[in-house]
Amino acid sequence: MMLSGLFRRKFSEDYSPDFQKRPMHYYDYVVMDTELTGLNPKSDSIVSVGAVKMSGTMIKIGETFYKIVSPSTELTAESVVVHGITPAETAGKPSIGSVIDDFLAFCEGCVVVGHFISLDLTFINMELKRLSGRTFDNPVVDTYKIHDWIKHHSGDFSRHFGGDREKDLFSIAKNYKIQITEAHNALVDAFITAQLFQRFLGYLPKLGVKTVRELLLIGKP
């Protein structure tokens, strides 16, 4: 059995009603990001994947995943300006198909977190369907959805949020006093997202969100 098959079986066993009742501060998370050649799944592809693990509110700096891959579509000048990954850097790199099982293993048994994570999952699922006809199995939460939920359920959000128009990761992160030193590197962006998620985990219990199930409900992409 392939590693990804073992991963899927183990996680389906872990993802039970008892799992959903666990306090969210005592569960493991993988916070992820991807860089792409563009935003159209029909004509673009993955260039890099970055992720960092969290144990409750603790970001595990030593447990990261980062891979630059050879994209299946052309790198454009516009995309290189965004993420800084040049054709020379992707030359000779493995395909996403060669590293995706490693990424799935890194996510094993964890809730996966991202900012506008539906976009990342669209590209991940496109590759999984192409390779094996399946989709990403982990439960996922979107930090923007959590941000939006807090904003509409807290009477004290003015000092945390700068306004309805600020939806991107970096604007929201700055509102939480998170330092932005470098943007649009998949691992760096995953670390910024992890810091934002860390802030949310500290704030949500004040609003009655305490279990993994409740977190999944408010953060559903």
Short mmCIF file of C-alpha atoms in Angstrom, two decimals:
data_model
loop_
_atom_site.label_atom_id
_atom_site.label_comp_id
_atom_site.label_asym_id
_atom_site.label_seq_id
_atom_site.Cartn_x
_atom_site.Cartn_y
_atom_site.Cartn_z
CA MET A 1 0.00 0.00 0.00
CA MET A 2 1.30 3.48 -0.87
CA LEU A 3 2.19 5.84 1.95
CA SER A 4 -0.76 8.07 1.00
CA GLY A 5 -3.12 5.11 1.40
CA LEU A 6 -1.80 4.38 4.88
CA PHE A 7 -2.14 8.05 5.74
CA ARG A 8 -5.75 8.17 4.56
CA ARG A 9 -6.75 5.05 6.54
CA LYS A 10 -5.11 6.27 9.74
CA PHE A 11 -6.65 9.71 9.53
CA SER A 12 -10.14 8.37 8.88
CA GLU A 13 -9.77 6.35 12.08
CA ASP A 14 -8.66 9.45 14.01
CA TYR A 15 -11.37 11.71 12.59
CA SER A 16 -14.18 10.55 14.84
CA PRO A 17 -16.82 12.21 17.04
CA ASP A 18 -14.37 11.94 19.94
CA PHE A 19 -11.78 13.79 17.85
CA GLN A 20 -14.24 16.60 17.22
CA LYS A 21 -14.92 17.01 20.94
CA ARG A 22 -11.26 17.53 21.79
CA PRO A 23 -10.24 20.98 23.05
CA MET A 24 -8.74 22.84 20.10
CA HIS A 25 -5.76 23.91 22.23
CA TYR A 26 -4.72 20.27 22.61
CA TYR A 27 -4.74 19.29 18.96
CA ASP A 28 -2.13 19.33 16.20
CA TYR A 29 -2.28 21.54 13.12
CA VAL A 30 -0.40 21.99 9.87
CA VAL A 31 -0.46 25.53 8.50
CA MET A 32 0.23 25.60 4.77
CA ASP A 33 0.63 27.81 1.72
CA THR A 34 1.42 27.30 -1.95
CA GLU A 35 2.96 29.46 -4.64
CA LEU A 36 1.58 29.10 -8.16
CA THR A 37 2.28 30.04 -11.76
CA GLY A 38 -1.11 31.78 -11.69
CA LEU A 39 -4.60 31.50 -10.25
CA ASN A 40 -6.36 29.50 -12.97
CA PRO A 41 -6.40 25.73 -12.25
CA LYS A 42 -6.99 25.04 -15.95
CA SER A 43 -3.81 26.76 -17.07
CA ASP A 44 -1.60 27.11 -13.98
CA SER A 45 0.21 24.83 -11.53
CA ILE A 46 2.06 24.60 -8.23
CA VAL A 47 5.57 26.03 -7.92
CA SER A 48 6.18 25.50 -4.21
CA VAL A 49 4.54 24.16 -1.04
CA GLY A 50 5.37 25.36 2.45
CA ALA A 51 3.98 24.25 5.80
CA VAL A 52 4.71 24.45 9.52
CA LYS A 53 3.33 22.33 12.37
CA MET A 54 1.58 23.61 15.46
CA SER A 55 0.74 21.80 18.69
CA GLY A 56 -2.16 23.79 20.05
CA THR A 57 -0.95 27.39 20.18
CA MET A 58 2.73 26.44 19.96
CA ILE A 59 4.36 26.90 16.55
CA LYS A 60 6.92 24.13 16.08
CA ILE A 61 9.69 26.03 14.34
CA GLY A 62 11.74 22.88 13.82
CA GLU A 63 8.95 20.98 12.03
CA THR A 64 8.51 22.48 8.60
CA PHE A 65 7.93 21.33 5.04
CA TYR A 66 9.19 23.25 2.03
CA LYS A 67 9.56 22.09 -1.54
CA ILE A 68 10.12 23.96 -4.78
CA VAL A 69 8.81 21.82 -7.63
CA SER A 70 9.03 21.86 -11.39
CA PRO A 71 5.68 23.33 -12.46
CA SER A 72 3.70 21.59 -15.17
CA THR A 73 2.87 24.95 -16.77
CA GLU A 74 5.11 27.82 -17.76
CA LEU A 75 6.39 30.33 -15.22
CA THR A 76 5.37 33.77 -16.40
CA ALA A 77 7.13 37.05 -15.71
CA GLU A 78 4.10 38.13 -13.68
CA SER A 79 4.23 35.09 -11.40
CA VAL A 80 8.01 35.39 -10.91
CA VAL A 81 7.50 38.97 -9.74
CA VAL A 82 5.01 37.71 -7.12
CA HIS A 83 6.90 34.78 -5.61
CA GLY A 84 10.46 35.33 -6.81
CA ILE A 85 10.98 31.74 -7.99
CA THR A 86 12.73 31.76 -11.37
CA PRO A 87 12.80 29.08 -14.09
CA ALA A 88 16.43 28.40 -13.18
CA GLU A 89 15.38 27.56 -9.60
CA THR A 90 12.75 25.06 -10.76
CA ALA A 91 14.99 23.41 -13.36
CA GLY A 92 15.77 19.87 -12.27
CA LYS A 93 13.35 19.98 -9.34
CA PRO A 94 10.94 17.06 -8.83
CA SER A 95 7.36 17.26 -10.00
CA ILE A 96 4.58 17.86 -7.49
CA GLY A 97 3.60 14.22 -8.02
CA SER A 98 6.99 13.15 -6.66
CA VAL A 99 6.62 15.07 -3.38
CA ILE A 100 2.90 15.03 -2.69
CA ASP A 101 3.02 11.84 -0.60
CA ASP A 102 5.69 13.47 1.57
CA PHE A 103 3.38 16.44 2.06
CA LEU A 104 0.44 14.18 2.95
CA ALA A 105 2.62 12.36 5.47
CA PHE A 106 3.63 15.71 6.99
CA CYS A 107 -0.09 16.54 7.43
CA GLU A 108 -0.94 13.14 8.92
CA GLY A 109 -3.40 13.31 11.81
CA CYS A 110 -3.60 17.12 11.74
CA VAL A 111 -6.19 19.76 10.99
CA VAL A 112 -4.82 21.75 8.06
CA VAL A 113 -4.97 25.55 8.16
CA GLY A 114 -4.51 28.20 5.48
CA HIS A 115 -5.55 31.69 4.44
CA PHE A 116 -8.05 31.39 1.58
CA ILE A 117 -7.09 27.73 1.68
CA SER A 118 -9.69 26.79 -0.95
CA LEU A 119 -7.29 28.05 -3.62
CA ASP A 120 -4.42 25.90 -2.32
CA LEU A 121 -6.70 22.87 -2.05
CA THR A 122 -7.99 23.36 -5.59
CA PHE A 123 -4.48 22.87 -6.92
CA ILE A 124 -3.57 20.09 -4.46
CA ASN A 125 -6.78 18.23 -5.31
CA MET A 126 -6.20 18.70 -9.02
CA GLU A 127 -2.87 16.88 -8.66
CA LEU A 128 -4.29 14.17 -6.37
CA LYS A 129 -7.15 13.46 -8.78
CA ARG A 130 -4.72 13.28 -11.68
CA LEU A 131 -2.38 10.93 -9.83
CA SER A 132 -4.80 8.67 -7.97
CA GLY A 133 -8.37 9.84 -8.49
CA ARG A 134 -8.84 10.98 -4.89
CA THR A 135 -8.95 14.24 -2.93
CA PHE A 136 -7.35 15.73 0.17
CA ASP A 137 -8.90 14.07 3.24
CA ASN A 138 -7.85 16.25 6.17
CA PRO A 139 -10.33 18.54 7.87
CA VAL A 140 -9.35 22.12 7.05
CA VAL A 141 -9.98 25.61 8.38
CA ASP A 142 -9.55 28.97 6.71
CA THR A 143 -8.03 31.80 8.74
CA TYR A 144 -9.99 34.35 6.73
CA LYS A 145 -13.25 32.60 7.63
CA ILE A 146 -12.21 32.65 11.30
CA HIS A 147 -11.30 36.33 10.98
CA ASP A 148 -14.70 37.09 9.48
CA TRP A 149 -16.54 35.06 12.15
CA ILE A 150 -14.74 36.82 15.01
CA LYS A 151 -15.40 40.20 13.44
CA HIS A 152 -19.13 39.53 13.37
CA HIS A 153 -19.39 37.88 16.79
CA SER A 154 -17.17 40.08 18.92
CA GLY A 155 -18.13 43.45 20.35
CA ASP A 156 -14.45 44.26 20.77
CA PHE A 157 -12.97 43.77 17.33
CA SER A 158 -12.05 47.37 16.53
CA ARG A 159 -8.53 47.03 17.93
CA HIS A 160 -7.96 43.77 16.02
CA PHE A 161 -9.37 44.53 12.58
CA GLY A 162 -8.79 47.47 10.31
CA GLY A 163 -11.89 47.23 8.17
CA ASP A 164 -14.08 45.05 6.00
CA ARG A 165 -12.01 45.59 2.87
CA GLU A 166 -8.83 44.11 4.33
CA LYS A 167 -9.06 40.43 3.48
CA ASP A 168 -5.51 39.54 2.48
CA LEU A 169 -3.21 37.73 4.87
CA PHE A 170 -0.70 40.55 5.26
CA SER A 171 -3.22 43.29 6.08
CA ILE A 172 -4.93 41.14 8.72
CA ALA A 173 -1.58 39.99 10.13
CA LYS A 174 -0.42 43.61 10.51
CA ASN A 175 -3.59 44.37 12.48
CA TYR A 176 -2.46 41.68 14.92
CA LYS A 177 1.04 43.21 15.17
CA ILE A 178 2.61 40.34 13.24
CA GLN A 179 5.82 41.41 11.55
CA ILE A 180 5.91 40.97 7.77
CA THR A 181 9.53 40.59 6.68
CA GLU A 182 9.07 38.75 3.40
CA ALA A 183 5.93 37.98 1.43
CA HIS A 184 4.96 35.33 -1.12
CA ASN A 185 7.38 32.65 -0.09
CA ALA A 186 5.29 29.58 0.71
CA LEU A 187 7.07 28.72 3.96
CA VAL A 188 7.28 32.33 5.16
CA ASP A 189 3.60 32.88 4.37
CA ALA A 190 2.72 29.65 6.19
CA PHE A 191 4.62 30.94 9.23
CA ILE A 192 2.76 34.29 9.08
CA THR A 193 -0.53 32.40 8.83
CA ALA A 194 0.49 30.24 11.80
CA GLN A 195 1.10 33.35 13.90
CA LEU A 196 -2.33 34.68 12.91
CA PHE A 197 -3.95 31.34 13.76
CA GLN A 198 -2.09 31.38 17.07
CA ARG A 199 -3.73 34.74 17.88
CA PHE A 200 -7.14 33.34 16.95
CA LEU A 201 -6.71 30.28 19.17
CA GLY A 202 -6.05 32.61 22.06
CA TYR A 203 -9.08 34.80 21.33
CA LEU A 204 -11.77 32.28 20.32
CA PRO A 205 -12.44 30.76 23.79
CA LYS A 206 -13.68 34.19 24.88
CA LEU A 207 -16.38 33.81 22.25
CA GLY A 208 -17.31 30.25 23.25
CA VAL A 209 -15.30 28.39 20.58
CA LYS A 210 -13.30 25.73 22.45
CA THR A 211 -13.45 22.37 20.62
CA VAL A 212 -12.10 21.14 17.32
CA ARG A 213 -15.68 20.68 16.09
CA GLU A 214 -16.56 24.30 16.85
CA LEU A 215 -13.36 25.46 15.16
CA LEU A 216 -14.19 23.44 12.04
CA LEU A 217 -17.67 24.95 11.94
CA ILE A 218 -16.56 28.58 12.04
CA GLY A 219 -13.48 28.09 9.85
CA LYS A 220 -15.02 25.98 7.09
CA PRO A 221 -13.73 27.15 3.69
#
